[in-house]
PDB file of C-alpha atoms and ligand atoms in Angstrom:
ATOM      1  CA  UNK A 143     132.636  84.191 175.818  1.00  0.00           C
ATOM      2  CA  UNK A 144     133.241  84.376 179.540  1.00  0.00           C
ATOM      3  CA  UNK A 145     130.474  85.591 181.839  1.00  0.00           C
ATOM      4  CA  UNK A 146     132.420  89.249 182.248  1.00  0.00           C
ATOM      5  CA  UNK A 147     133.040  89.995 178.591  1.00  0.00           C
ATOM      6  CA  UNK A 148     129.169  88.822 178.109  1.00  0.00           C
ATOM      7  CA  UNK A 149     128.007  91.343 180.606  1.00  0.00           C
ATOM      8  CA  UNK A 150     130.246  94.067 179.373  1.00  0.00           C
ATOM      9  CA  UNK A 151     128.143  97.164 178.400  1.00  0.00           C
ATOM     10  CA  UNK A 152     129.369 101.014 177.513  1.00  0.00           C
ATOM     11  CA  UNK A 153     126.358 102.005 180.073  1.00  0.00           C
ATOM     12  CA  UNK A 154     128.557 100.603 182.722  1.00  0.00           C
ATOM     13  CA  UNK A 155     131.762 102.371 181.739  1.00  0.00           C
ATOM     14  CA  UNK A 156     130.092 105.217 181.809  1.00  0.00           C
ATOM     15  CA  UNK A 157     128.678 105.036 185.026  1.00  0.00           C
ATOM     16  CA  UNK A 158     131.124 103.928 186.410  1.00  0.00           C
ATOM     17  CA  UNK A 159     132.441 107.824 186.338  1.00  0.00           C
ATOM     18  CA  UNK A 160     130.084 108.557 188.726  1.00  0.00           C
ATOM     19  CA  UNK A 161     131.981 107.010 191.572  1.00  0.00           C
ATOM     20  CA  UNK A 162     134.849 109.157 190.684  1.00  0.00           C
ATOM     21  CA  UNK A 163     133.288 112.275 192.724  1.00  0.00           C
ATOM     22  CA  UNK A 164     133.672 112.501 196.361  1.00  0.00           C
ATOM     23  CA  UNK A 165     133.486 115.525 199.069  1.00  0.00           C
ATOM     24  CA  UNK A 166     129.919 116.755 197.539  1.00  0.00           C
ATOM     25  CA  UNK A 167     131.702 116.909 193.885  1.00  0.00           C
ATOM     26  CA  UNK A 168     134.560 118.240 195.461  1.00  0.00           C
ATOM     27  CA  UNK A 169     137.370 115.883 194.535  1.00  0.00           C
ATOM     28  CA  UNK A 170     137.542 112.854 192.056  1.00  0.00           C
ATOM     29  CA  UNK A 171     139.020 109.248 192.875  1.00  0.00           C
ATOM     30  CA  UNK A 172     141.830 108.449 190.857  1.00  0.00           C
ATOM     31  CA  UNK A 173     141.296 104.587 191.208  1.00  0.00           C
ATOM     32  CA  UNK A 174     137.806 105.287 190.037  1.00  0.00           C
ATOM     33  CA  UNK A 175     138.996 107.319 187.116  1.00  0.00           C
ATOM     34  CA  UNK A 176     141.425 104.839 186.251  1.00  0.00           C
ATOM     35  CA  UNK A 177     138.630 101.666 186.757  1.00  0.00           C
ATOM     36  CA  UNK A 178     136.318 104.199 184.107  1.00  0.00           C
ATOM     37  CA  UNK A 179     139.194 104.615 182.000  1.00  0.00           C
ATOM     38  CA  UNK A 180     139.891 100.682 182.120  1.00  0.00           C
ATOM     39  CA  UNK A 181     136.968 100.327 180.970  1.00  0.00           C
ATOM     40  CA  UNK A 182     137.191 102.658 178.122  1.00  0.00           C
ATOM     41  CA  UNK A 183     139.758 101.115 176.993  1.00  0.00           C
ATOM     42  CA  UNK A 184     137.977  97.688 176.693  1.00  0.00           C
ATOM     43  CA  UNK A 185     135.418  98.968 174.977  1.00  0.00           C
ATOM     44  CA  UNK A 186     137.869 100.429 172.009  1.00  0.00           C
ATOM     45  CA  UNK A 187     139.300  97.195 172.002  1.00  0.00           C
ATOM     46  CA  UNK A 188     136.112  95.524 171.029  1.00  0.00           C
ATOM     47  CA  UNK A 189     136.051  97.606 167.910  1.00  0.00           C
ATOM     48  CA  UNK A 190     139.383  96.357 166.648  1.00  0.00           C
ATOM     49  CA  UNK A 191     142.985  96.359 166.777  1.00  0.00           C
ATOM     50  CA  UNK A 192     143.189  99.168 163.981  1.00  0.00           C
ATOM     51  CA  UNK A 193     143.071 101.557 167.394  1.00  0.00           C
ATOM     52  CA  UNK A 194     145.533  99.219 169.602  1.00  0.00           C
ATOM     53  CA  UNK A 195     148.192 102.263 168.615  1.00  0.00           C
ATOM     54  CA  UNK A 196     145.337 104.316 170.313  1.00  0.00           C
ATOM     55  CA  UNK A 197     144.415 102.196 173.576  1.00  0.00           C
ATOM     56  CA  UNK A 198     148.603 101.421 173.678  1.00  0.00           C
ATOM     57  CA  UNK A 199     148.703 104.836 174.511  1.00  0.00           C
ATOM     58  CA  UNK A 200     145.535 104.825 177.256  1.00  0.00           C
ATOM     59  CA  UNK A 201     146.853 101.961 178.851  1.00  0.00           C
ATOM     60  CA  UNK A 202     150.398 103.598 179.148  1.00  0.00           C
ATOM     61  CA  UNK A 203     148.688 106.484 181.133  1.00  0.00           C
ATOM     62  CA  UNK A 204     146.685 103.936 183.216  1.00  0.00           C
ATOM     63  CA  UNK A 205     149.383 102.638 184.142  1.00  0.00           C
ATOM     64  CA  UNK A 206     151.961 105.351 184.756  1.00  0.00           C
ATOM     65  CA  UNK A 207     149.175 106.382 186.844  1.00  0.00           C
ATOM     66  CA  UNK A 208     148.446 102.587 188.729  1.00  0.00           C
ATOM     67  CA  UNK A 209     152.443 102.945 189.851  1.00  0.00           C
ATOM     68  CA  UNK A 210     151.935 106.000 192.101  1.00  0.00           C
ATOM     69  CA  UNK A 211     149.304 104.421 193.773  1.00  0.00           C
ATOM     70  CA  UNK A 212     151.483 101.389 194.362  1.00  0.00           C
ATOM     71  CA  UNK A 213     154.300 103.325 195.191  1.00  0.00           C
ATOM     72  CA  UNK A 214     155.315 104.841 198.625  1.00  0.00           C
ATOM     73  CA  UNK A 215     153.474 108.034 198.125  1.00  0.00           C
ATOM     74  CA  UNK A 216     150.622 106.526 197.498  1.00  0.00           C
ATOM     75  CA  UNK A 217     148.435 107.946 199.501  1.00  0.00           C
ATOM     76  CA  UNK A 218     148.923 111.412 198.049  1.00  0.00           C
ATOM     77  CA  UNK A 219     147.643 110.037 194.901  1.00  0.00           C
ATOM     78  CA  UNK A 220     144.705 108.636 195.781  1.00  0.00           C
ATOM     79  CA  UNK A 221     142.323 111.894 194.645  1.00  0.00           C
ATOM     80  CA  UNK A 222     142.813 114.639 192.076  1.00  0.00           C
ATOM     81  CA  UNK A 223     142.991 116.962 194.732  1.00  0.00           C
ATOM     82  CA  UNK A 224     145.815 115.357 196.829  1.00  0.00           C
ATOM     83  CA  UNK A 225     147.541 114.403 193.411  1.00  0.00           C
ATOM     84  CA  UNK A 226     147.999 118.242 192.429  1.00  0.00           C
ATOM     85  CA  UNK A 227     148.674 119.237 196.116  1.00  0.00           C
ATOM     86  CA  UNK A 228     151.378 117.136 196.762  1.00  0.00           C
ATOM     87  CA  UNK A 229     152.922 117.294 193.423  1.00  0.00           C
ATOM     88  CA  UNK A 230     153.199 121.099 193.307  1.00  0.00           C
ATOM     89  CA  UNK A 231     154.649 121.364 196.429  1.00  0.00           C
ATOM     90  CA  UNK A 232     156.923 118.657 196.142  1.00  0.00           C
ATOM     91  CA  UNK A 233     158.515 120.160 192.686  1.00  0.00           C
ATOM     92  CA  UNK A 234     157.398 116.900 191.019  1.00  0.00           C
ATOM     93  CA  UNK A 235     155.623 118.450 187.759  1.00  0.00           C
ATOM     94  CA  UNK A 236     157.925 119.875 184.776  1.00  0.00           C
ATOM     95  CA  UNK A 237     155.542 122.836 184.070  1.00  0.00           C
ATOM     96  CA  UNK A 238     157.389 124.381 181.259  1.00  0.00           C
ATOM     97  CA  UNK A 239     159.399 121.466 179.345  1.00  0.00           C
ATOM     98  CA  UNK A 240     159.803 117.923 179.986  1.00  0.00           C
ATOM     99  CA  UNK A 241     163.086 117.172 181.940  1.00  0.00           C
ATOM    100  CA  UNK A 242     163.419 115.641 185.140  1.00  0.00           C
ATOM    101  CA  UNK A 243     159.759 115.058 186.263  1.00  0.00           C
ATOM    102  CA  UNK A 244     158.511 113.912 182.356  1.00  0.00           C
ATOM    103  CA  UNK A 245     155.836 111.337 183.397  1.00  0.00           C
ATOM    104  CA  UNK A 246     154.489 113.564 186.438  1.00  0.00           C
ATOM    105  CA  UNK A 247     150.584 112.458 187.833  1.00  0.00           C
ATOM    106  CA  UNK A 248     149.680 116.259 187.165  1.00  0.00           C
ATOM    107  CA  UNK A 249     150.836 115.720 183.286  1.00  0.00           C
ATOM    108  CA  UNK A 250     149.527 111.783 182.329  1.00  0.00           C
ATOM    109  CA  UNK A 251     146.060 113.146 184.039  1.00  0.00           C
ATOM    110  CA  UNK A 252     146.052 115.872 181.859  1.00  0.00           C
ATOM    111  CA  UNK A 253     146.123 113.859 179.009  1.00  0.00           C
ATOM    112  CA  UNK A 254     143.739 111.109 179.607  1.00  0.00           C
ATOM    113  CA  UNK A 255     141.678 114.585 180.722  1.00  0.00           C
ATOM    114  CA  UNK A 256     141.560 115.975 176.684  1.00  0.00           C
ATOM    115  CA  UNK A 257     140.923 112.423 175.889  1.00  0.00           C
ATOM    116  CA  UNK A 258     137.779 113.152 178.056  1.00  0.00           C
ATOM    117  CA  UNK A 259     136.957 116.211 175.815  1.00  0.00           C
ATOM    118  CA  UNK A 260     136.597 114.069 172.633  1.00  0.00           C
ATOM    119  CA  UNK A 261     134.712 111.226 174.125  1.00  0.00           C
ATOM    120  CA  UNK A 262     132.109 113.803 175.126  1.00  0.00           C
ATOM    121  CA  UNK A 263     132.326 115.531 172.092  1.00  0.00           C
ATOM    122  CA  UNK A 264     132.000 112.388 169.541  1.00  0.00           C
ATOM    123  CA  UNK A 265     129.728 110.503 171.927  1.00  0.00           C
ATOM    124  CA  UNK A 266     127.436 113.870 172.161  1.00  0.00           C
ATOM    125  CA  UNK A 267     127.273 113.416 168.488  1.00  0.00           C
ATOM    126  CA  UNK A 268     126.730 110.108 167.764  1.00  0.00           C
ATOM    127  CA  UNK A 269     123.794 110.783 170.331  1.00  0.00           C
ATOM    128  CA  UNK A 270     122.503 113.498 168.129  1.00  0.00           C
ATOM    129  CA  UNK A 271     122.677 111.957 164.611  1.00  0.00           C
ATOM    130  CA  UNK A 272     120.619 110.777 162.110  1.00  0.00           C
ATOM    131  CA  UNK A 273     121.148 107.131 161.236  1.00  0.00           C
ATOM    132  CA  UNK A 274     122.795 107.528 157.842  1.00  0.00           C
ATOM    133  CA  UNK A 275     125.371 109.640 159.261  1.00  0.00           C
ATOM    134  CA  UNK A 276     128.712 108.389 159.483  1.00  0.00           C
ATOM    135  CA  UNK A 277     130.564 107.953 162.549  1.00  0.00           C
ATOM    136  CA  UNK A 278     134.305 108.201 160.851  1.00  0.00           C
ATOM    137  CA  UNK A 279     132.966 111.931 159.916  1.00  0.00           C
ATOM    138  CA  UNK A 280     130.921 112.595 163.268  1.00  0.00           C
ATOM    139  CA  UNK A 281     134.630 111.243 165.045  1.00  0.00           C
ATOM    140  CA  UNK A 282     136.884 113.426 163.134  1.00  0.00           C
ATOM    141  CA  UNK A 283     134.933 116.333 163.553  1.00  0.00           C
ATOM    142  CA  UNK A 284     134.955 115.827 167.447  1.00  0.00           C
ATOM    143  CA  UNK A 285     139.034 114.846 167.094  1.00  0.00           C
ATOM    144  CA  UNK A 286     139.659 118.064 165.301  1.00  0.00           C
ATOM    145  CA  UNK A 287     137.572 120.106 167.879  1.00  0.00           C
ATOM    146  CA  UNK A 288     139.492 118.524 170.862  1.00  0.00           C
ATOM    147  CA  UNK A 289     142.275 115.986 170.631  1.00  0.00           C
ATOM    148  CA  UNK A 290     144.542 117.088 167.631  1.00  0.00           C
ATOM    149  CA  UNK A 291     145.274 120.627 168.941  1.00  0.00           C
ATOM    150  CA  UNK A 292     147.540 119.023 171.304  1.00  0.00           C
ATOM    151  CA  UNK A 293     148.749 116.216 168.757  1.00  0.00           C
ATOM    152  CA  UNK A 294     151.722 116.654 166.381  1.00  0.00           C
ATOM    153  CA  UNK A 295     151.058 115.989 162.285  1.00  0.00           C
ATOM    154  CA  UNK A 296     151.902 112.788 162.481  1.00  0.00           C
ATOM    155  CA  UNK A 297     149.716 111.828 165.136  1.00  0.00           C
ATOM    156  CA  UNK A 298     146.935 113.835 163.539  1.00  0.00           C
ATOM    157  CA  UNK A 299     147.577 112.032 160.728  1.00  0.00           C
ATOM    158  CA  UNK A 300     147.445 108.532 161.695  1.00  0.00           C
ATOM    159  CA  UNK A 301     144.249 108.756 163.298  1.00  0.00           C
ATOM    160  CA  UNK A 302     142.129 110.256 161.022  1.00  0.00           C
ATOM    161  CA  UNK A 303     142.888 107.113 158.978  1.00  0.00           C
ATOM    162  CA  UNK A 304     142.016 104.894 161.604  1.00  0.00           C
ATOM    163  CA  UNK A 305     139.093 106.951 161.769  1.00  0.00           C
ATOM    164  CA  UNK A 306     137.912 105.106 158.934  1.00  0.00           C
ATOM    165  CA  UNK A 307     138.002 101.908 159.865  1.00  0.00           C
ATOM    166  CA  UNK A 308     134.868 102.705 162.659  1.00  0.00           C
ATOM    167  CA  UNK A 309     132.245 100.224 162.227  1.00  0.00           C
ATOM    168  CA  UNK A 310     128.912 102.323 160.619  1.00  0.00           C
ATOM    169  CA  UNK A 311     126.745 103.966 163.345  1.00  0.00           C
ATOM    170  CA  UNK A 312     124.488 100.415 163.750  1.00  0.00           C
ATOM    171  CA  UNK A 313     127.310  98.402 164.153  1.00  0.00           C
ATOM    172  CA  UNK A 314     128.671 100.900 166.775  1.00  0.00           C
ATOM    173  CA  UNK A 315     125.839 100.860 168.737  1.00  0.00           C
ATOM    174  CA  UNK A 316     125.235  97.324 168.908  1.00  0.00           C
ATOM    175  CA  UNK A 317     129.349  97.022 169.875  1.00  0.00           C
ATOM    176  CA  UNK A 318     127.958  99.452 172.999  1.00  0.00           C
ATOM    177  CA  UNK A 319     125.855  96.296 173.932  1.00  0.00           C
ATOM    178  CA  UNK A 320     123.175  98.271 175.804  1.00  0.00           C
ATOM    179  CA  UNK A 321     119.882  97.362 173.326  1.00  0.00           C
ATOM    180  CA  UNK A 322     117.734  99.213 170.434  1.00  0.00           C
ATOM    181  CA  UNK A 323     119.610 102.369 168.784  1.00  0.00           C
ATOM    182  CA  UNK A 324     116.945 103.996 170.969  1.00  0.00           C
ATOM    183  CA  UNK A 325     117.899 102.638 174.060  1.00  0.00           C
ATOM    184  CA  UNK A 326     121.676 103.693 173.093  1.00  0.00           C
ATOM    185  CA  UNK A 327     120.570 107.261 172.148  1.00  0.00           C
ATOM    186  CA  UNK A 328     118.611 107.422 176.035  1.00  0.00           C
ATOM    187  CA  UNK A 329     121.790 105.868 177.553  1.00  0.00           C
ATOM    188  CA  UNK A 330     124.091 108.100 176.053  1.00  0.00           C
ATOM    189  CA  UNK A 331     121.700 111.070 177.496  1.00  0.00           C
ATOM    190  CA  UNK A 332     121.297 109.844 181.058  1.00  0.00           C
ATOM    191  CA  UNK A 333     125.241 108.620 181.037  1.00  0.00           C
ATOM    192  CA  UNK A 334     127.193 111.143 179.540  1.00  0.00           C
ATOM    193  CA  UNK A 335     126.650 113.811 182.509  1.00  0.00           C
ATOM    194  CA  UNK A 336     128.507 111.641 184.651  1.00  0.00           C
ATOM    195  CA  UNK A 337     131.274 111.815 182.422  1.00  0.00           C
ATOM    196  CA  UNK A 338     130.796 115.825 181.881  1.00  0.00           C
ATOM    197  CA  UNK A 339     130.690 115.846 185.577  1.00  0.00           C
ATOM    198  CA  UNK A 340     134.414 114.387 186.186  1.00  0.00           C
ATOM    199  CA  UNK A 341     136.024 116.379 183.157  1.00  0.00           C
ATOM    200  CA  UNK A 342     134.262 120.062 184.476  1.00  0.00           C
ATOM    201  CA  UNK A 343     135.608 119.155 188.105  1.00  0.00           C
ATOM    202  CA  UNK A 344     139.296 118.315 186.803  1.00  0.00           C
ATOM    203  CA  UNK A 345     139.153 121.156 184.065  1.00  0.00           C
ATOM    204  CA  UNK A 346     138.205 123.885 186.810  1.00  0.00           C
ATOM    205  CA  UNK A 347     140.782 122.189 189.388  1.00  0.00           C
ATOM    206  CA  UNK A 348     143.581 122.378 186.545  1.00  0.00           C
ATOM    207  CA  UNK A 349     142.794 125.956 185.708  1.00  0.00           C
ATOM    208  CA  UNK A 350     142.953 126.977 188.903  1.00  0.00           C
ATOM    209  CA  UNK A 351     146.557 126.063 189.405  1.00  0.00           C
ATOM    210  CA  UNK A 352     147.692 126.797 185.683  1.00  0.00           C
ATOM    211  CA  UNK A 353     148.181 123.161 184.587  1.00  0.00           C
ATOM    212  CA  UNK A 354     146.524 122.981 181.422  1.00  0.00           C
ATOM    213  CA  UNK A 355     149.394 123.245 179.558  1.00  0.00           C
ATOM    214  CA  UNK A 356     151.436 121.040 180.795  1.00  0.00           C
ATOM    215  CA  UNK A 357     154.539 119.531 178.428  1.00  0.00           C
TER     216      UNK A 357
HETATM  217  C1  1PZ B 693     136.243 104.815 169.260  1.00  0.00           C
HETATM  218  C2  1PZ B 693     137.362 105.110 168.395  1.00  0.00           C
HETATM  219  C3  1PZ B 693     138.578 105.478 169.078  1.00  0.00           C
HETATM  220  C4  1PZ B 693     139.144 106.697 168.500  1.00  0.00           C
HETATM  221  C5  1PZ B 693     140.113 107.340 169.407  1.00  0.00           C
HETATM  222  C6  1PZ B 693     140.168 108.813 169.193  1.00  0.00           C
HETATM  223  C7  1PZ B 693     141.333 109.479 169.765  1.00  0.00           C
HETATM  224  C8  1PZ B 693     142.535 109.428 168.875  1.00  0.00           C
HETATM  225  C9  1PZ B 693     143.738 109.762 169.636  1.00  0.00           C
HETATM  226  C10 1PZ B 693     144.996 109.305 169.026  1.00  0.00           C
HETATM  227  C11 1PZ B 693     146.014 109.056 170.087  1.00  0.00           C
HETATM  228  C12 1PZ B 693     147.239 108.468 169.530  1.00  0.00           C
HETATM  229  C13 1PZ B 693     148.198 107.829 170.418  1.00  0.00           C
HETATM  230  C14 1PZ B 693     149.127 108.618 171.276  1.00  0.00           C
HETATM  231  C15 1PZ B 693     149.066 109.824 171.574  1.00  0.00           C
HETATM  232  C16 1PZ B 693     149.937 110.528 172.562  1.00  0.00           C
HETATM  233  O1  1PZ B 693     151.017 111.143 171.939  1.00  0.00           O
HETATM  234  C17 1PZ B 693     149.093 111.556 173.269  1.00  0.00           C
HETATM  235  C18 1PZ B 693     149.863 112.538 174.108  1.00  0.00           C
HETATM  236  O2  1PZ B 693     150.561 111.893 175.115  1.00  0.00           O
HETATM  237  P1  1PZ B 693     152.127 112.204 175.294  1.00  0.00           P
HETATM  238  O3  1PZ B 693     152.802 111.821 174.005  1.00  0.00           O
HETATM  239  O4  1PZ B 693     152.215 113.671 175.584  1.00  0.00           O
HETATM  240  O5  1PZ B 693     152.548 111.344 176.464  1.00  0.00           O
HETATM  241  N1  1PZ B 693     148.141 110.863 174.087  1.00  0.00           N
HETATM  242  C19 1PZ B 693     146.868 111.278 174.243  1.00  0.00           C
HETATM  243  O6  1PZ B 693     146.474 112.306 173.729  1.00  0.00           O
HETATM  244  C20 1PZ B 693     145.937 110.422 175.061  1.00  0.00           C
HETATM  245  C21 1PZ B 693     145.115 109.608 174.109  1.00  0.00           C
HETATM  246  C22 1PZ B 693     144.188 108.673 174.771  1.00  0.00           C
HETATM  247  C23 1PZ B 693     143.124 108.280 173.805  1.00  0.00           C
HETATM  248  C24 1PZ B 693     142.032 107.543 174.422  1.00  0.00           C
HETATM  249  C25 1PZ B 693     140.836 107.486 173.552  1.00  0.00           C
HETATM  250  C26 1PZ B 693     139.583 107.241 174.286  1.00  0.00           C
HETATM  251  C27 1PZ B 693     138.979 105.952 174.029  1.00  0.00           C
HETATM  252  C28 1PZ B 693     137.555 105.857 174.306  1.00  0.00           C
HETATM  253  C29 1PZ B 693     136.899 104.866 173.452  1.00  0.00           C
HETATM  254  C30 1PZ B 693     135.461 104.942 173.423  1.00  0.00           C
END
């Protein structure tokens, strides 16, 4: 195991969100979302490749996402803010149907956004369970709540399978690396609000400029 993997803890991840906010709370870092993100992603792939179809998908996003900041414009992308600004006024977002502008900032964002929604959800849960519960139930139930109302049948379908195949709630937390079920169940509490903190800011910044629908 290689010094980074062996340090590699979920309280990190989510800490790492806290970064994101700039301007007193007032905007978010993209490459800070994505590095959070990143590390998201690393963390589901510790639990298996039964969700590779899932972090395929995350990675896709990251990535879409990595290329504007590469690109020439750049610079517009490099908050939330800036991202929505320049986008909107440029034409650059399909906001009805997809057509000419189908991998938009505004539109990948959003959906890494509602994966945001679940992760609070299911981790809130996990937080708040008893031992015996079991985490495929506690992760459908926070799926159903967020995720699937934007996911077609098949979609829906395929991951409440995978569902399944999460470890038990032991095995989960000692995958999160961070100590004692205890110490996971404090993490998770001090943590998470960093997390909440990111998805309120984006959620009130997309509803202010009607992009919480996007195709
Ligand atoms: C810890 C266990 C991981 C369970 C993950 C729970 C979420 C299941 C989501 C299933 C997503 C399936 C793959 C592709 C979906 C895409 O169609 C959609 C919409 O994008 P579009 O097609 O419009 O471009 N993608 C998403 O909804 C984003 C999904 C990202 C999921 C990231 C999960 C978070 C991982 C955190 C792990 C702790």
């Amino acid at each position: 195991m290689s010094a980074t993997e062996e340090k590699f803890s979920l309280r990190e991840v989510l800490v790492s969100f806290k970064s994101c906010l700039v301007d007193d709370d007032q905007d978010v870092l993209v490459e800070h979302y994505l590095n959070g993100w990143r590390g998201l992603v690393r963390f589901m792939n510790s639990l298996g490749t039964i969700f590779s179809f899932v972090s395929k998908d995350a990675v896709n996003k990251i990535q879409i996402m990595e290329n504007y900041l590469k690109g020439e414009s750049g610079e517009r992308y490099r908050t939330l803010q800036s991202m929505v600004e320049y986008e909107l006024s440029s034409n650059l977002v399909d906001l009805t149907k997809r057509g000419s502008h189908p991998d938009s900032g505004c539109r990948t964002i959003l959906r890494l956004h509602r994966a945001l929604r679940w992760l609070q959800l299911f981790l809130d849960k996990l937080r708040t369970s008893s031992e015996d519960s079991k985490t495929s139930t506690l992760c459908a139930e926070a799926y159903n709540a967020s995720l699937a109302n934007y996911h077609p049948w098949i979609i829906r379908k395929t991951a409440t399978v995978a569902f399944l195949a999460l470890p038990v709630r032991n095995t989960f937390f000692e995958v999160m690396n961070v100590g004692t079920a205890e110490d996971v169940v404090d993490m998770l509490g001090e943590a998470m609000p960093y997390v909440s903190n990111v998805y309120d800011f984006t959620q009130e910044l997309y509803s202010q400029h009607n992009l919480l629908d996007l195709p």
